[in-house]
Short mmCIF file of C-alpha atoms in Angstrom, two decimals:
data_model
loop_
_atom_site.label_atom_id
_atom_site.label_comp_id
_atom_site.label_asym_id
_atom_site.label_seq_id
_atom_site.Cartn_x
_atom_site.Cartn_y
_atom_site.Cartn_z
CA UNK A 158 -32.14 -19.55 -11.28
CA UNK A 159 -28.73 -18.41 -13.00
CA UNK A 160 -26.01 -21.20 -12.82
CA UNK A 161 -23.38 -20.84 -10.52
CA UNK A 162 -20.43 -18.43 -11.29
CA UNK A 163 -17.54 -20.45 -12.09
CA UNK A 164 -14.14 -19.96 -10.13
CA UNK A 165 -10.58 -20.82 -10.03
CA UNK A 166 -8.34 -21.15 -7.35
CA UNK A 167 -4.98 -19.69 -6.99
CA UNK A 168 -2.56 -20.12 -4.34
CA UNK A 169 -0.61 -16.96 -3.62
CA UNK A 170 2.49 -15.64 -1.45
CA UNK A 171 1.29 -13.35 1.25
CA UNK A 172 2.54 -11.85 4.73
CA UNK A 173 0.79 -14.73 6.27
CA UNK A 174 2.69 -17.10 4.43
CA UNK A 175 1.11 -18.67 1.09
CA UNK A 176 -2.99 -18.62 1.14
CA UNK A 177 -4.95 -20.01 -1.31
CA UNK A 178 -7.70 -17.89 -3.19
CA UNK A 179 -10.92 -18.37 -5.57
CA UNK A 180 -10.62 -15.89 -8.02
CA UNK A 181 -14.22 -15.36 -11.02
CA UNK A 182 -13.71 -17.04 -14.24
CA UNK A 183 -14.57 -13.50 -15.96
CA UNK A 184 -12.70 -11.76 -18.55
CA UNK A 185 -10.04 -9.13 -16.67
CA UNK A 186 -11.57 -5.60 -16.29
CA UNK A 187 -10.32 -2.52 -14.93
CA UNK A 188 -11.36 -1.47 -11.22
CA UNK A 189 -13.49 1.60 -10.98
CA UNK A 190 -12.20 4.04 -8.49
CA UNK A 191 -14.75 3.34 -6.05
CA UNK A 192 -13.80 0.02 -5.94
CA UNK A 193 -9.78 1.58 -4.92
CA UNK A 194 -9.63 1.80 -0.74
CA UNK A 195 -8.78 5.26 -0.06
CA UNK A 196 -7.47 5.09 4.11
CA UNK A 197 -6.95 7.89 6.35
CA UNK A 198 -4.45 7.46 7.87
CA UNK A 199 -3.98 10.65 10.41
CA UNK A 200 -4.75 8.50 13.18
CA UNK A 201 -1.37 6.71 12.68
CA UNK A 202 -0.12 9.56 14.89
CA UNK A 203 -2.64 9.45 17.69
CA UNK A 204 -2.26 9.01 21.31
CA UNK A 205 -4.98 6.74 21.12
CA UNK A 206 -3.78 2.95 20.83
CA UNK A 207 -7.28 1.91 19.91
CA UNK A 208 -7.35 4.73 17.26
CA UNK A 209 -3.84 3.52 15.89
CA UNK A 210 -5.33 0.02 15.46
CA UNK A 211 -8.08 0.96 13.12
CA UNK A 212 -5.98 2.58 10.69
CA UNK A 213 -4.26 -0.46 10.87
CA UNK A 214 -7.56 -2.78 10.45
CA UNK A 215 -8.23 -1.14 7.45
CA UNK A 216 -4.94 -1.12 5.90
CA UNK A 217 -4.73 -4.63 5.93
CA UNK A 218 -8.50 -5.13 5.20
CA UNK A 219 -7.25 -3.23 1.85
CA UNK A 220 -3.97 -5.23 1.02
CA UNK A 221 -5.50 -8.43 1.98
CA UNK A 222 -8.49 -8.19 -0.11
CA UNK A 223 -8.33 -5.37 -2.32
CA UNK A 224 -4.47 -6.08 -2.66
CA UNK A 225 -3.94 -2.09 -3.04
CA UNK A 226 -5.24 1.17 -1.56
CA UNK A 227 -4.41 5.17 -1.47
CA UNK A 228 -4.11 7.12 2.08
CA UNK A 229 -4.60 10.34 2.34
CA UNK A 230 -3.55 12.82 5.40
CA UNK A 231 -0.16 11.21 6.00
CA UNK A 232 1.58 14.21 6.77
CA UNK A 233 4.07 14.09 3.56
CA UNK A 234 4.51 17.34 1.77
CA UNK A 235 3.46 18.28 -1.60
CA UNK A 236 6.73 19.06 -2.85
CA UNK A 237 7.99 16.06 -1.77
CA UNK A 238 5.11 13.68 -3.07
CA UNK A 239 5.69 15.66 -6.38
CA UNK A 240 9.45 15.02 -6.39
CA UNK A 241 8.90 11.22 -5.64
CA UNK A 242 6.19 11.28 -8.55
CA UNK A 243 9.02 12.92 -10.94
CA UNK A 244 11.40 10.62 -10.10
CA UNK A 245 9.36 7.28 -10.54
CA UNK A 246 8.24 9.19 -14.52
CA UNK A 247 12.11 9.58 -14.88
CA UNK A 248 13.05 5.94 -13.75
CA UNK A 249 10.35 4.29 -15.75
CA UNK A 250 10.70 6.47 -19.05
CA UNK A 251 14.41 5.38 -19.34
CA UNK A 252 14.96 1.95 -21.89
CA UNK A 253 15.22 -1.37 -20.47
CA UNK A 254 18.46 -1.70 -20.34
CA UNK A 255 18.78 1.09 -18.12
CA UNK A 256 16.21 -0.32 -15.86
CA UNK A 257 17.78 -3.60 -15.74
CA UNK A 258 20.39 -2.26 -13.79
CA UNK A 259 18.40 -2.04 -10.88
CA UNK A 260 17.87 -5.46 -11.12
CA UNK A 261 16.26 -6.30 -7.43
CA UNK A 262 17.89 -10.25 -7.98
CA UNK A 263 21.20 -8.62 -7.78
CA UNK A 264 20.39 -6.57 -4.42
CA UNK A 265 22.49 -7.19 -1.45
CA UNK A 266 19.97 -6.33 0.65
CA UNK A 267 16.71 -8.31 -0.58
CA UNK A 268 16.23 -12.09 0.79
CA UNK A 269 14.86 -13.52 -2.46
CA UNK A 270 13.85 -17.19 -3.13
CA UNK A 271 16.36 -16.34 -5.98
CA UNK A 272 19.47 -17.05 -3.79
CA UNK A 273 19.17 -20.23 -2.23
CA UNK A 274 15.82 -21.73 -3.46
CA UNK A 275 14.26 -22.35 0.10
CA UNK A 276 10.71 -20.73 -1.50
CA UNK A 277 10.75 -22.30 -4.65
CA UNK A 278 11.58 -26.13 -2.78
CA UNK A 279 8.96 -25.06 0.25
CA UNK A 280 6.09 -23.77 -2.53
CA UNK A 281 7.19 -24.53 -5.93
CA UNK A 282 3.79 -23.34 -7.44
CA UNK A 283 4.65 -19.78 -6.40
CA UNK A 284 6.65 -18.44 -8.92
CA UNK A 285 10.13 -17.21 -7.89
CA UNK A 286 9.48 -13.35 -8.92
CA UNK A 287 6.72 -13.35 -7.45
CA UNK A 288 7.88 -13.40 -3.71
CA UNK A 289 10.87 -11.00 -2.27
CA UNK A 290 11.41 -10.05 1.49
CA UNK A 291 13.48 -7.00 2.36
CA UNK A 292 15.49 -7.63 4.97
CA UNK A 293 15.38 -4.57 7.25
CA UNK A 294 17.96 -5.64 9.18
CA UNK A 295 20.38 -6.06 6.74
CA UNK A 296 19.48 -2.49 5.23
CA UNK A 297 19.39 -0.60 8.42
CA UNK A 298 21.80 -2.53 10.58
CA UNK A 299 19.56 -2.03 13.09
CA UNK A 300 21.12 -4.38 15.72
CA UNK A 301 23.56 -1.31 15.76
CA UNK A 302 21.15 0.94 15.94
CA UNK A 303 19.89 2.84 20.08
CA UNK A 304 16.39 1.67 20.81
CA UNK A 305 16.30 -1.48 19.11
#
């Protein structure tokens, strides 16, 4: 009988509020691609609630455990997925000074653990970086805003 696989634990920010995790003690490999989720998504615009709700499932089956995923059949144009691409290349190809100034600790609109330290005193083994909220409100006013 092979011994048991040996694991750590780590305890990690998520939407649900911090969970905890056992993660292999195995040296770090690259994913293969069929290990990637790829969703389809086109039932995000069906009349069907039920339909709607399994595009959902899976997208959160995929961040929750997988942590990423592609979709495919969103609806956004080629041009525009190519412009989007370009720009990221052009953002991340400029020095790090550059970068810097994008800074999201600076951002008026981001509710960080940075500003007041609520995250870091609730959680202090999360580290600060690694947990942001964007406040929608803030960045859409959408108190102001018909329909909401």
């Amino acid at each position: 009988m092979a011994p048991p696989t040996k694991t750590t634990e780590l305890r990690l920010a998520s939407a649900d509020g911090p969970v905890n995790r056992k993660v292999l003690d195995t040296p770090v490999r690259d994913a293969s691609p069929s290990e990637i989720p790829i969703i389809d998504v086109s039932a995000i615009f069906s009349e069907s609630l039920d339909e709607r709700r399994a595009v959902a499932q899976q997208v959160r089956a995929a961040a929750t455990n997988t942590g990423f995923f592609y979709i495919r059949n969103h609806g956004v144009p080629e041009p525009i997925q190519e412009d989007c691409h370009a720009a990221g290349l052009d953002f991340f190809r400029q020095d790090m000074e550059t970068k810097m100034r994008a800074d999201w600790s600076k951002s008026a609109v981001l509710d960080t653990c940075v500003a007041d330290g609520t995250a870091e005193k609730k959680y202090p083994e999360i580290r600060c970086g690694d947990w942001f909220q964007k406040r929608l409100n803030d960045m859409l006013n959408l108190d102001e805003a018909e329909g909401f």
